Amino acid sequence: MPTQIEIPHHLLPADGRFGSGPTKVRVEAFESLLSRATDYLGTSHRRPAVKSVVGRIRSGLRSMYLLPDDYEVVLGVGGATAFWDAAVFGLIEERSEHLVYGEFSSKFAASVAKAPHLRSPLLIESKPGTHPQVVADLSVDTYALTHNETTTGVLMPIERPDAPGLVVVDATSAAGAVPVDPAEFDAYYFSLQKAFGSEGGLWVALMSPAAIGRVESIVGSGRYVPPFLDLRLAVENSRRDQTSNTPALATLFLMAEQVEWMNEQGGLAWASGRSAENADAVYGWAESVAFATPFVSSPGERSPVTATIDFIGVDALEVAAVLRSNGIVDVEPYRKLGRNQLRIGLWPAIPLDDVEALIDSIEFVVTALGHER
Ligand SMILES: *Cc1c(COP(=O)(O)O)cnc(C)c1O
């Protein structure tokens, strides 16, 4: 039985969480939450204890992203998936262009395609493991991009096309781990359970004045907007360090801790440097062994946060099962991609030592399964 293979203790990482989301929550952040068990958890989200935590998130992100004064940090309940629907009602005026190159980017495009009040979106697709290029098109008013396609491990640069229109970026797995210039986007939105190592359930959007102007003009046009998805309500509440309905307080707290921790270490430059260093170790290793190779062939498109590594002549699922039985979890491939691969989260909170220990552990398992290195 392969699952009985025992990885020697000295090879194992100190922390075995390498998933692509939810990701490793730092123990220090959790302990900090624990210390607030009776005066924060279980208290009103309209009162200072919670509002000050929302304020810490908003100001922490403002400094992390060096946001221009007229950009706003907006938040709401429901995660990136809810933001897609909010954008369908509140950001896209008539027609959007979508770069589709994996499961998440295609889900947003699918929500838009079904909206009766919008024209059919323009879809620009590319095969898994690559990303398409933005095409300036005067028939669209919104460009929907994805900074890091978590499902395939492809990163694309965020650049404003040379045309009018809002640039709306799903940054769920990139935010907190990949540099970006706020001048290149109008809405940069994300959930908090990826690079920020918090929990699920909330979305945050860094919004330009043009994006907020669009939200206001759509509301003014009389379009029906479901109240839960009303971005104008989200903007108004965020300005008061609140959400329009009850948020997950633990998620907020862990996020505030993580943003401040990252800023103390050196901000986005530090965080992105950490992930890039982890990624160099994994891709460098995958290129050096015969049984593995990076799935994304172009080095410049390889994700620094979610590495997809194809296995050759070794059953990746079997490797993942042995790792799991030894406490190294969530490196299984994204199911729908259907490849013989491991997908490895390389978040800023994961130290290089643990990434190297993961590599040593994988090598040990592959050898134990009877393969040549
Ligand atoms: C995880 C993820 C999502 C979905 O986030 P939820 O919090 O589950 O809504 C969307 N887009 C990308 C790029 C993701 O990585």
mmCIF file with all atom_site columns, N, CA and C in Angstrom, residues 1-70:
data_model
loop_
_atom_site.group_PDB
_atom_site.id
_atom_site.type_symbol
_atom_site.label_atom_id
_atom_site.label_alt_id
_atom_site.label_comp_id
_atom_site.label_asym_id
_atom_site.label_entity_id
_atom_site.label_seq_id
_atom_site.pdbx_PDB_ins_code
_atom_site.Cartn_x
_atom_site.Cartn_y
_atom_site.Cartn_z
_atom_site.occupancy
_atom_site.B_iso_or_equiv
_atom_site.pdbx_formal_charge
_atom_site.auth_seq_id
_atom_site.auth_comp_id
_atom_site.auth_asym_id
_atom_site.auth_atom_id
_atom_site.pdbx_PDB_model_num
ATOM 1   N N  . MET A 1 1  ? 0.840   -1.212 0.000  1.00 0.00 ? 1  MET A N  1
ATOM 2   C CA . MET A 1 1  ? 0.000   0.000  0.000  1.00 0.00 ? 1  MET A CA 1
ATOM 3   C C  . MET A 1 1  ? 0.874   1.261  0.000  1.00 0.00 ? 1  MET A C  1
ATOM 4   N N  . PRO A 1 2  ? 0.849   2.033  -1.043 1.00 0.00 ? 2  PRO A N  1
ATOM 5   C CA . PRO A 1 2  ? 1.707   3.207  -1.120 1.00 0.00 ? 2  PRO A CA 1
ATOM 6   C C  . PRO A 1 2  ? 1.461   4.198  0.006  1.00 0.00 ? 2  PRO A C  1
ATOM 7   N N  . THR A 1 3  ? 0.225   4.268  0.500  1.00 0.00 ? 3  THR A N  1
ATOM 8   C CA . THR A 1 3  ? -0.062  5.264  1.534  1.00 0.00 ? 3  THR A CA 1
ATOM 9   C C  . THR A 1 3  ? 0.608   4.926  2.862  1.00 0.00 ? 3  THR A C  1
ATOM 10  N N  . GLN A 1 4  ? 1.272   3.768  2.929  1.00 0.00 ? 4  GLN A N  1
ATOM 11  C CA . GLN A 1 4  ? 1.989   3.455  4.167  1.00 0.00 ? 4  GLN A CA 1
ATOM 12  C C  . GLN A 1 4  ? 3.428   3.972  4.148  1.00 0.00 ? 4  GLN A C  1
ATOM 13  N N  . ILE A 1 5  ? 3.813   4.589  3.053  1.00 0.00 ? 5  ILE A N  1
ATOM 14  C CA . ILE A 1 5  ? 5.162   5.140  2.995  1.00 0.00 ? 5  ILE A CA 1
ATOM 15  C C  . ILE A 1 5  ? 5.289   6.249  4.039  1.00 0.00 ? 5  ILE A C  1
ATOM 16  N N  . GLU A 1 6  ? 6.317   6.148  4.862  1.00 0.00 ? 6  GLU A N  1
ATOM 17  C CA . GLU A 1 6  ? 6.495   7.162  5.903  1.00 0.00 ? 6  GLU A CA 1
ATOM 18  C C  . GLU A 1 6  ? 7.679   8.054  5.559  1.00 0.00 ? 6  GLU A C  1
ATOM 19  N N  . ILE A 1 7  ? 7.429   9.334  5.416  1.00 0.00 ? 7  ILE A N  1
ATOM 20  C CA . ILE A 1 7  ? 8.498   10.286 5.102  1.00 0.00 ? 7  ILE A CA 1
ATOM 21  C C  . ILE A 1 7  ? 9.273   10.566 6.389  1.00 0.00 ? 7  ILE A C  1
ATOM 22  N N  . PRO A 1 8  ? 10.617  10.426 6.368  1.00 0.00 ? 8  PRO A N  1
ATOM 23  C CA . PRO A 1 8  ? 11.388  10.689 7.595  1.00 0.00 ? 8  PRO A CA 1
ATOM 24  C C  . PRO A 1 8  ? 11.103  12.087 8.129  1.00 0.00 ? 8  PRO A C  1
ATOM 25  N N  . HIS A 1 9  ? 11.010  12.180 9.419  1.00 0.00 ? 9  HIS A N  1
ATOM 26  C CA . HIS A 1 9  ? 10.606  13.424 10.054 1.00 0.00 ? 9  HIS A CA 1
ATOM 27  C C  . HIS A 1 9  ? 11.484  14.609 9.660  1.00 0.00 ? 9  HIS A C  1
ATOM 28  N N  . HIS A 1 10 ? 12.793  14.371 9.537  1.00 0.00 ? 10 HIS A N  1
ATOM 29  C CA . HIS A 1 10 ? 13.699  15.498 9.249  1.00 0.00 ? 10 HIS A CA 1
ATOM 30  C C  . HIS A 1 10 ? 13.504  16.061 7.832  1.00 0.00 ? 10 HIS A C  1
ATOM 31  N N  . LEU A 1 11 ? 12.818  15.316 6.969  1.00 0.00 ? 11 LEU A N  1
ATOM 32  C CA . LEU A 1 11 ? 12.571  15.855 5.616  1.00 0.00 ? 11 LEU A CA 1
ATOM 33  C C  . LEU A 1 11 ? 11.299  16.702 5.571  1.00 0.00 ? 11 LEU A C  1
ATOM 34  N N  . LEU A 1 12 ? 10.395  16.506 6.505  1.00 0.00 ? 12 LEU A N  1
ATOM 35  C CA . LEU A 1 12 ? 9.069   17.138 6.424  1.00 0.00 ? 12 LEU A CA 1
ATOM 36  C C  . LEU A 1 12 ? 9.114   18.651 6.680  1.00 0.00 ? 12 LEU A C  1
ATOM 37  N N  . PRO A 1 13 ? 8.232   19.403 6.016  1.00 0.00 ? 13 PRO A N  1
ATOM 38  C CA . PRO A 1 13 ? 8.115   20.837 6.332  1.00 0.00 ? 13 PRO A CA 1
ATOM 39  C C  . PRO A 1 13 ? 7.537   21.028 7.738  1.00 0.00 ? 13 PRO A C  1
ATOM 40  N N  . ALA A 1 14 ? 7.843   22.171 8.351  1.00 0.00 ? 14 ALA A N  1
ATOM 41  C CA . ALA A 1 14 ? 7.306   22.460 9.682  1.00 0.00 ? 14 ALA A CA 1
ATOM 42  C C  . ALA A 1 14 ? 5.792   22.610 9.617  1.00 0.00 ? 14 ALA A C  1
ATOM 43  N N  . ASP A 1 15 ? 5.283   23.126 8.507  1.00 0.00 ? 15 ASP A N  1
ATOM 44  C CA . ASP A 1 15 ? 3.842   23.307 8.307  1.00 0.00 ? 15 ASP A CA 1
ATOM 45  C C  . ASP A 1 15 ? 3.494   22.662 6.972  1.00 0.00 ? 15 ASP A C  1
ATOM 46  N N  . GLY A 1 16 ? 2.514   21.766 6.967  1.00 0.00 ? 16 GLY A N  1
ATOM 47  C CA . GLY A 1 16 ? 2.224   20.977 5.769  1.00 0.00 ? 16 GLY A CA 1
ATOM 48  C C  . GLY A 1 16 ? 1.151   21.553 4.864  1.00 0.00 ? 16 GLY A C  1
ATOM 49  N N  . ARG A 1 17 ? 0.769   22.805 5.067  1.00 0.00 ? 17 ARG A N  1
ATOM 50  C CA . ARG A 1 17 ? -0.324  23.364 4.255  1.00 0.00 ? 17 ARG A CA 1
ATOM 51  C C  . ARG A 1 17 ? 0.210   24.069 2.999  1.00 0.00 ? 17 ARG A C  1
ATOM 52  N N  . PHE A 1 18 ? -0.036  23.450 1.850  1.00 0.00 ? 18 PHE A N  1
ATOM 53  C CA . PHE A 1 18 ? 0.415   24.010 0.574  1.00 0.00 ? 18 PHE A CA 1
ATOM 54  C C  . PHE A 1 18 ? -0.742  24.163 -0.412 1.00 0.00 ? 18 PHE A C  1
ATOM 55  N N  . GLY A 1 19 ? -1.951  24.360 0.125  1.00 0.00 ? 19 GLY A N  1
ATOM 56  C CA . GLY A 1 19 ? -3.113  24.448 -0.754 1.00 0.00 ? 19 GLY A CA 1
ATOM 57  C C  . GLY A 1 19 ? -3.190  25.766 -1.502 1.00 0.00 ? 19 GLY A C  1
ATOM 58  N N  . SER A 1 20 ? -4.088  25.781 -2.502 1.00 0.00 ? 20 SER A N  1
ATOM 59  C CA . SER A 1 20 ? -4.269  26.981 -3.324 1.00 0.00 ? 20 SER A CA 1
ATOM 60  C C  . SER A 1 20 ? -5.463  27.802 -2.864 1.00 0.00 ? 20 SER A C  1
ATOM 61  N N  . GLY A 1 21 ? -6.118  27.407 -1.802 1.00 0.00 ? 21 GLY A N  1
ATOM 62  C CA . GLY A 1 21 ? -7.193  28.208 -1.238 1.00 0.00 ? 21 GLY A CA 1
ATOM 63  C C  . GLY A 1 21 ? -8.329  27.356 -0.731 1.00 0.00 ? 21 GLY A C  1
ATOM 64  N N  . PRO A 1 22 ? -8.702  27.508 0.520  1.00 0.00 ? 22 PRO A N  1
ATOM 65  C CA . PRO A 1 22 ? -8.040  28.296 1.553  1.00 0.00 ? 22 PRO A CA 1
ATOM 66  C C  . PRO A 1 22 ? -6.573  27.887 1.727  1.00 0.00 ? 22 PRO A C  1
ATOM 67  N N  . THR A 1 23 ? -5.785  28.856 2.153  1.00 0.00 ? 23 THR A N  1
ATOM 68  C CA . THR A 1 23 ? -4.355  28.630 2.288  1.00 0.00 ? 23 THR A CA 1
ATOM 69  C C  . THR A 1 23 ? -3.955  28.684 3.759  1.00 0.00 ? 23 THR A C  1
ATOM 70  N N  . LYS A 1 24 ? -2.685  28.422 3.980  1.00 0.00 ? 24 LYS A N  1
ATOM 71  C CA . LYS A 1 24 ? -2.124  28.455 5.331  1.00 0.00 ? 24 LYS A CA 1
ATOM 72  C C  . LYS A 1 24 ? -2.481  29.768 6.054  1.00 0.00 ? 24 LYS A C  1
ATOM 73  N N  . VAL A 1 25 ? -3.130  29.622 7.197  1.00 0.00 ? 25 VAL A N  1
ATOM 74  C CA . VAL A 1 25 ? -3.361  30.772 8.075  1.00 0.00 ? 25 VAL A CA 1
ATOM 75  C C  . VAL A 1 25 ? -2.217  30.765 9.080  1.00 0.00 ? 25 VAL A C  1
ATOM 76  N N  . ARG A 1 26 ? -1.540  31.881 9.248  1.00 0.00 ? 26 ARG A N  1
ATOM 77  C CA . ARG A 1 26 ? -0.413  31.890 10.192 1.00 0.00 ? 26 ARG A CA 1
ATOM 78  C C  . ARG A 1 26 ? -0.904  31.657 11.620 1.00 0.00 ? 26 ARG A C  1
ATOM 79  N N  . VAL A 1 27 ? -0.186  30.831 12.328 1.00 0.00 ? 27 VAL A N  1
ATOM 80  C CA . VAL A 1 27 ? -0.562  30.520 13.709 1.00 0.00 ? 27 VAL A CA 1
ATOM 81  C C  . VAL A 1 27 ? -0.554  31.798 14.557 1.00 0.00 ? 27 VAL A C  1
ATOM 82  N N  . GLU A 1 28 ? 0.396   32.693 14.291 1.00 0.00 ? 28 GLU A N  1
ATOM 83  C CA . GLU A 1 28 ? 0.498   33.946 15.068 1.00 0.00 ? 28 GLU A CA 1
ATOM 84  C C  . GLU A 1 28 ? -0.770  34.788 14.888 1.00 0.00 ? 28 GLU A C  1
ATOM 85  N N  . ALA A 1 29 ? -1.299  34.803 13.662 1.00 0.00 ? 29 ALA A N  1
ATOM 86  C CA . ALA A 1 29 ? -2.513  35.586 13.412 1.00 0.00 ? 29 ALA A CA 1
ATOM 87  C C  . ALA A 1 29 ? -3.681  34.972 14.166 1.00 0.00 ? 29 ALA A C  1
ATOM 88  N N  . PHE A 1 30 ? -3.720  33.633 14.167 1.00 0.00 ? 30 PHE A N  1
ATOM 89  C CA . PHE A 1 30 ? -4.810  32.964 14.879 1.00 0.00 ? 30 PHE A CA 1
ATOM 90  C C  . PHE A 1 30 ? -4.693  33.193 16.387 1.00 0.00 ? 30 PHE A C  1
ATOM 91  N N  . GLU A 1 31 ? -3.460  33.152 16.913 1.00 0.00 ? 31 GLU A N  1
ATOM 92  C CA . GLU A 1 31 ? -3.284  33.379 18.349 1.00 0.00 ? 31 GLU A CA 1
ATOM 93  C C  . GLU A 1 31 ? -3.714  34.788 18.734 1.00 0.00 ? 31 GLU A C  1
ATOM 94  N N  . SER A 1 32 ? -3.445  35.707 17.830 1.00 0.00 ? 32 SER A N  1
ATOM 95  C CA . SER A 1 32 ? -3.856  37.075 18.070 1.00 0.00 ? 32 SER A CA 1
ATOM 96  C C  . SER A 1 32 ? -5.390  37.165 18.131 1.00 0.00 ? 32 SER A C  1
ATOM 97  N N  . LEU A 1 33 ? -6.054  36.412 17.226 1.00 0.00 ? 33 LEU A N  1
ATOM 98  C CA . LEU A 1 33 ? -7.522  36.366 17.257 1.00 0.00 ? 33 LEU A CA 1
ATOM 99  C C  . LEU A 1 33 ? -8.008  35.746 18.569 1.00 0.00 ? 33 LEU A C  1
ATOM 100 N N  . LEU A 1 34 ? -7.328  34.690 18.979 1.00 0.00 ? 34 LEU A N  1
ATOM 101 C CA . LEU A 1 34 ? -7.701  34.004 20.215 1.00 0.00 ? 34 LEU A CA 1
ATOM 102 C C  . LEU A 1 34 ? -7.638  34.962 21.404 1.00 0.00 ? 34 LEU A C  1
ATOM 103 N N  . SER A 1 35 ? -6.650  35.860 21.374 1.00 0.00 ? 35 SER A N  1
ATOM 104 C CA . SER A 1 35 ? -6.494  36.800 22.490 1.00 0.00 ? 35 SER A CA 1
ATOM 105 C C  . SER A 1 35 ? -7.643  37.814 22.510 1.00 0.00 ? 35 SER A C  1
ATOM 106 N N  . ARG A 1 36 ? -8.416  37.883 21.430 1.00 0.00 ? 36 ARG A N  1
ATOM 107 C CA . ARG A 1 36 ? -9.547  38.803 21.367 1.00 0.00 ? 36 ARG A CA 1
ATOM 108 C C  . ARG A 1 36 ? -10.873 38.040 21.405 1.00 0.00 ? 36 ARG A C  1
ATOM 109 N N  . ALA A 1 37 ? -10.817 36.843 21.983 1.00 0.00 ? 37 ALA A N  1
ATOM 110 C CA . ALA A 1 37 ? -11.994 35.960 21.952 1.00 0.00 ? 37 ALA A CA 1
ATOM 111 C C  . ALA A 1 37 ? -13.199 36.565 22.654 1.00 0.00 ? 37 ALA A C  1
ATOM 112 N N  . THR A 1 38 ? -12.988 37.385 23.668 1.00 0.00 ? 38 THR A N  1
ATOM 113 C CA . THR A 1 38 ? -14.153 37.878 24.415 1.00 0.00 ? 38 THR A CA 1
ATOM 114 C C  . THR A 1 38 ? -14.474 39.353 24.196 1.00 0.00 ? 38 THR A C  1
ATOM 115 N N  . ASP A 1 39 ? -13.545 40.114 23.573 1.00 0.00 ? 39 ASP A N  1
ATOM 116 C CA . ASP A 1 39 ? -13.916 41.527 23.365 1.00 0.00 ? 39 ASP A CA 1
ATOM 117 C C  . ASP A 1 39 ? -14.008 41.890 21.888 1.00 0.00 ? 39 ASP A C  1
ATOM 118 N N  . TYR A 1 40 ? -13.804 40.911 21.006 1.00 0.00 ? 40 TYR A N  1
ATOM 119 C CA . TYR A 1 40 ? -13.949 41.182 19.577 1.00 0.00 ? 40 TYR A CA 1
ATOM 120 C C  . TYR A 1 40 ? -14.946 40.205 18.950 1.00 0.00 ? 40 TYR A C  1
ATOM 121 N N  . LEU A 1 41 ? -14.618 38.903 18.991 1.00 0.00 ? 41 LEU A N  1
ATOM 122 C CA . LEU A 1 41 ? -15.550 37.910 18.440 1.00 0.00 ? 41 LEU A CA 1
ATOM 123 C C  . LEU A 1 41 ? -16.880 38.014 19.181 1.00 0.00 ? 41 LEU A C  1
ATOM 124 N N  . GLY A 1 42 ? -17.954 37.920 18.401 1.00 0.00 ? 42 GLY A N  1
ATOM 125 C CA . GLY A 1 42 ? -19.256 37.965 19.060 1.00 0.00 ? 42 GLY A CA 1
ATOM 126 C C  . GLY A 1 42 ? -19.675 39.349 19.496 1.00 0.00 ? 42 GLY A C  1
ATOM 127 N N  . THR A 1 43 ? -19.094 40.390 18.867 1.00 0.00 ? 43 THR A N  1
ATOM 128 C CA . THR A 1 43 ? -19.535 41.759 19.185 1.00 0.00 ? 43 THR A CA 1
ATOM 129 C C  . THR A 1 43 ? -20.081 42.423 17.921 1.00 0.00 ? 43 THR A C  1
ATOM 130 N N  . SER A 1 44 ? -20.790 43.516 18.094 1.00 0.00 ? 44 SER A N  1
ATOM 131 C CA . SER A 1 44 ? -21.493 44.156 16.971 1.00 0.00 ? 44 SER A CA 1
ATOM 132 C C  . SER A 1 44 ? -20.546 44.706 15.903 1.00 0.00 ? 44 SER A C  1
ATOM 133 N N  . HIS A 1 45 ? -20.895 44.414 14.659 1.00 0.00 ? 45 HIS A N  1
ATOM 134 C CA . HIS A 1 45 ? -20.069 44.939 13.564 1.00 0.00 ? 45 HIS A CA 1
ATOM 135 C C  . HIS A 1 45 ? -20.327 46.417 13.280 1.00 0.00 ? 45 HIS A C  1
ATOM 136 N N  . ARG A 1 46 ? -21.245 47.006 14.026 1.00 0.00 ? 46 ARG A N  1
ATOM 137 C CA . ARG A 1 46 ? -21.476 48.459 13.868 1.00 0.00 ? 46 ARG A CA 1
ATOM 138 C C  . ARG A 1 46 ? -20.781 49.253 14.975 1.00 0.00 ? 46 ARG A C  1
ATOM 139 N N  . ARG A 1 47 ? -19.965 48.570 15.789 1.00 0.00 ? 47 ARG A N  1
ATOM 140 C CA . ARG A 1 47 ? -19.322 49.233 16.934 1.00 0.00 ? 47 ARG A CA 1
ATOM 141 C C  . ARG A 1 47 ? -17.808 49.289 16.743 1.00 0.00 ? 47 ARG A C  1
ATOM 142 N N  . PRO A 1 48 ? -17.152 50.124 17.547 1.00 0.00 ? 48 PRO A N  1
ATOM 143 C CA . PRO A 1 48 ? -15.725 50.408 17.301 1.00 0.00 ? 48 PRO A CA 1
ATOM 144 C C  . PRO A 1 48 ? -14.808 49.188 17.261 1.00 0.00 ? 48 PRO A C  1
ATOM 145 N N  . ALA A 1 49 ? -15.063 48.146 18.064 1.00 0.00 ? 49 ALA A N  1
ATOM 146 C CA . ALA A 1 49 ? -14.123 47.013 18.089 1.00 0.00 ? 49 ALA A CA 1
ATOM 147 C C  . ALA A 1 49 ? -13.972 46.424 16.690 1.00 0.00 ? 49 ALA A C  1
ATOM 148 N N  . VAL A 1 50 ? -15.093 46.276 15.987 1.00 0.00 ? 50 VAL A N  1
ATOM 149 C CA . VAL A 1 50 ? -15.035 45.679 14.648 1.00 0.00 ? 50 VAL A CA 1
ATOM 150 C C  . VAL A 1 50 ? -14.707 46.738 13.594 1.00 0.00 ? 50 VAL A C  1
ATOM 151 N N  . LYS A 1 51 ? -15.319 47.908 13.723 1.00 0.00 ? 51 LYS A N  1
ATOM 152 C CA . LYS A 1 51 ? -15.058 48.944 12.711 1.00 0.00 ? 51 LYS A CA 1
ATOM 153 C C  . LYS A 1 51 ? -13.580 49.325 12.666 1.00 0.00 ? 51 LYS A C  1
ATOM 154 N N  . SER A 1 52 ? -12.915 49.280 13.818 1.00 0.00 ? 52 SER A N  1
ATOM 155 C CA . SER A 1 52 ? -11.487 49.635 13.794 1.00 0.00 ? 52 SER A CA 1
ATOM 156 C C  . SER A 1 52 ? -10.682 48.572 13.035 1.00 0.00 ? 52 SER A C  1
ATOM 157 N N  . VAL A 1 53 ? -11.145 47.325 13.055 1.00 0.00 ? 53 VAL A N  1
ATOM 158 C CA . VAL A 1 53 ? -10.452 46.273 12.303 1.00 0.00 ? 53 VAL A CA 1
ATOM 159 C C  . VAL A 1 53 ? -10.659 46.489 10.796 1.00 0.00 ? 53 VAL A C  1
ATOM 160 N N  . VAL A 1 54 ? -11.876 46.864 10.415 1.00 0.00 ? 54 VAL A N  1
ATOM 161 C CA . VAL A 1 54 ? -12.127 47.185 8.995  1.00 0.00 ? 54 VAL A CA 1
ATOM 162 C C  . VAL A 1 54 ? -11.244 48.374 8.589  1.00 0.00 ? 54 VAL A C  1
ATOM 163 N N  . GLY A 1 55 ? -11.140 49.337 9.479  1.00 0.00 ? 55 GLY A N  1
ATOM 164 C CA . GLY A 1 55 ? -10.285 50.498 9.201  1.00 0.00 ? 55 GLY A CA 1
ATOM 165 C C  . GLY A 1 55 ? -8.826  50.096 9.006  1.00 0.00 ? 55 GLY A C  1
ATOM 166 N N  . ARG A 1 56 ? -8.356  49.148 9.824  1.00 0.00 ? 56 ARG A N  1
ATOM 167 C CA . ARG A 1 56 ? -6.966  48.678 9.672  1.00 0.00 ? 56 ARG A CA 1
ATOM 168 C C  . ARG A 1 56 ? -6.775  48.010 8.313  1.00 0.00 ? 56 ARG A C  1
ATOM 169 N N  . ILE A 1 57 ? -7.757  47.243 7.871  1.00 0.00 ? 57 ILE A N  1
ATOM 170 C CA . ILE A 1 57 ? -7.655  46.582 6.561  1.00 0.00 ? 57 ILE A CA 1
ATOM 171 C C  . ILE A 1 57 ? -7.602  47.639 5.462  1.00 0.00 ? 57 ILE A C  1
ATOM 172 N N  . ARG A 1 58 ? -8.495  48.622 5.563  1.00 0.00 ? 58 ARG A N  1
ATOM 173 C CA . ARG A 1 58 ? -8.578  49.620 4.488  1.00 0.00 ? 58 ARG A CA 1
ATOM 174 C C  . ARG A 1 58 ? -7.299  50.455 4.434  1.00 0.00 ? 58 ARG A C  1
ATOM 175 N N  . SER A 1 59 ? -6.794  50.883 5.586  1.00 0.00 ? 59 SER A N  1
ATOM 176 C CA . SER A 1 59 ? -5.581  51.713 5.512  1.00 0.00 ? 59 SER A CA 1
ATOM 177 C C  . SER A 1 59 ? -4.356  50.851 5.204  1.00 0.00 ? 59 SER A C  1
ATOM 178 N N  . GLY A 1 60 ? -4.364  49.617 5.686  1.00 0.00 ? 60 GLY A N  1
ATOM 179 C CA . GLY A 1 60 ? -3.237  48.725 5.391  1.00 0.00 ? 60 GLY A CA 1
ATOM 180 C C  . GLY A 1 60 ? -3.118  48.441 3.890  1.00 0.00 ? 60 GLY A C  1
ATOM 181 N N  . LEU A 1 61 ? -4.256  48.230 3.235  1.00 0.00 ? 61 LEU A N  1
ATOM 182 C CA . LEU A 1 61 ? -4.220  47.970 1.789  1.00 0.00 ? 61 LEU A CA 1
ATOM 183 C C  . LEU A 1 61 ? -3.853  49.237 1.022  1.00 0.00 ? 61 LEU A C  1
ATOM 184 N N  . ARG A 1 62 ? -4.332  50.364 1.514  1.00 0.00 ? 62 ARG A N  1
ATOM 185 C CA . ARG A 1 62 ? -4.001  51.631 0.858  1.00 0.00 ? 62 ARG A CA 1
ATOM 186 C C  . ARG A 1 62 ? -2.476  51.810 0.848  1.00 0.00 ? 62 ARG A C  1
ATOM 187 N N  . SER A 1 63 ? -1.823  51.529 1.969  1.00 0.00 ? 63 SER A N  1
ATOM 188 C CA . SER A 1 63 ? -0.370  51.724 1.942  1.00 0.00 ? 63 SER A CA 1
ATOM 189 C C  . SER A 1 63 ? 0.329   50.580 1.218  1.00 0.00 ? 63 SER A C  1
ATOM 190 N N  . MET A 1 64 ? -0.185  49.368 1.333  1.00 0.00 ? 64 MET A N  1
ATOM 191 C CA . MET A 1 64 ? 0.454   48.259 0.611  1.00 0.00 ? 64 MET A CA 1
ATOM 192 C C  . MET A 1 64 ? 0.471   48.516 -0.899 1.00 0.00 ? 64 MET A C  1
ATOM 193 N N  . TYR A 1 65 ? -0.631  49.052 -1.434 1.00 0.00 ? 65 TYR A N  1
ATOM 194 C CA . TYR A 1 65 ? -0.743  49.274 -2.888 1.00 0.00 ? 65 TYR A CA 1
ATOM 195 C C  . TYR A 1 65 ? -0.398  50.699 -3.309 1.00 0.00 ? 65 TYR A C  1
ATOM 196 N N  . LEU A 1 66 ? 0.058   51.530 -2.360 1.00 0.00 ? 66 LEU A N  1
ATOM 197 C CA . LEU A 1 66 ? 0.366   52.929 -2.654 1.00 0.00 ? 66 LEU A CA 1
ATOM 198 C C  . LEU A 1 66 ? -0.763  53.525 -3.491 1.00 0.00 ? 66 LEU A C  1
ATOM 199 N N  . LEU A 1 67 ? -2.000  53.352 -3.003 1.00 0.00 ? 67 LEU A N  1
ATOM 200 C CA . LEU A 1 67 ? -3.161  53.785 -3.790 1.00 0.00 ? 67 LEU A CA 1
ATOM 201 C C  . LEU A 1 67 ? -3.205  55.304 -3.895 1.00 0.00 ? 67 LEU A C  1
ATOM 202 N N  . PRO A 1 68 ? -3.517  55.824 -5.085 1.00 0.00 ? 68 PRO A N  1
ATOM 203 C CA . PRO A 1 68 ? -3.758  57.265 -5.218 1.00 0.00 ? 68 PRO A CA 1
ATOM 204 C C  . PRO A 1 68 ? -4.897  57.673 -4.271 1.00 0.00 ? 68 PRO A C  1
ATOM 205 N N  . ASP A 1 69 ? -4.874  58.939 -3.821 1.00 0.00 ? 69 ASP A N  1
ATOM 206 C CA . ASP A 1 69 ? -5.848  59.402 -2.822 1.00 0.00 ? 69 ASP A CA 1
ATOM 207 C C  . ASP A 1 69 ? -7.295  59.195 -3.240 1.00 0.00 ? 69 ASP A C  1
ATOM 208 N N  . ASP A 1 70 ? -7.554  59.265 -4.546 1.00 0.00 ? 70 ASP A N  1
ATOM 209 C CA . ASP A 1 70 ? -8.959  59.167 -4.968 1.00 0.00 ? 70 ASP A CA 1
ATOM 210 C C  . ASP A 1 70 ? -9.412  57.729 -5.262 1.00 0.00 ? 70 ASP A C  1
#
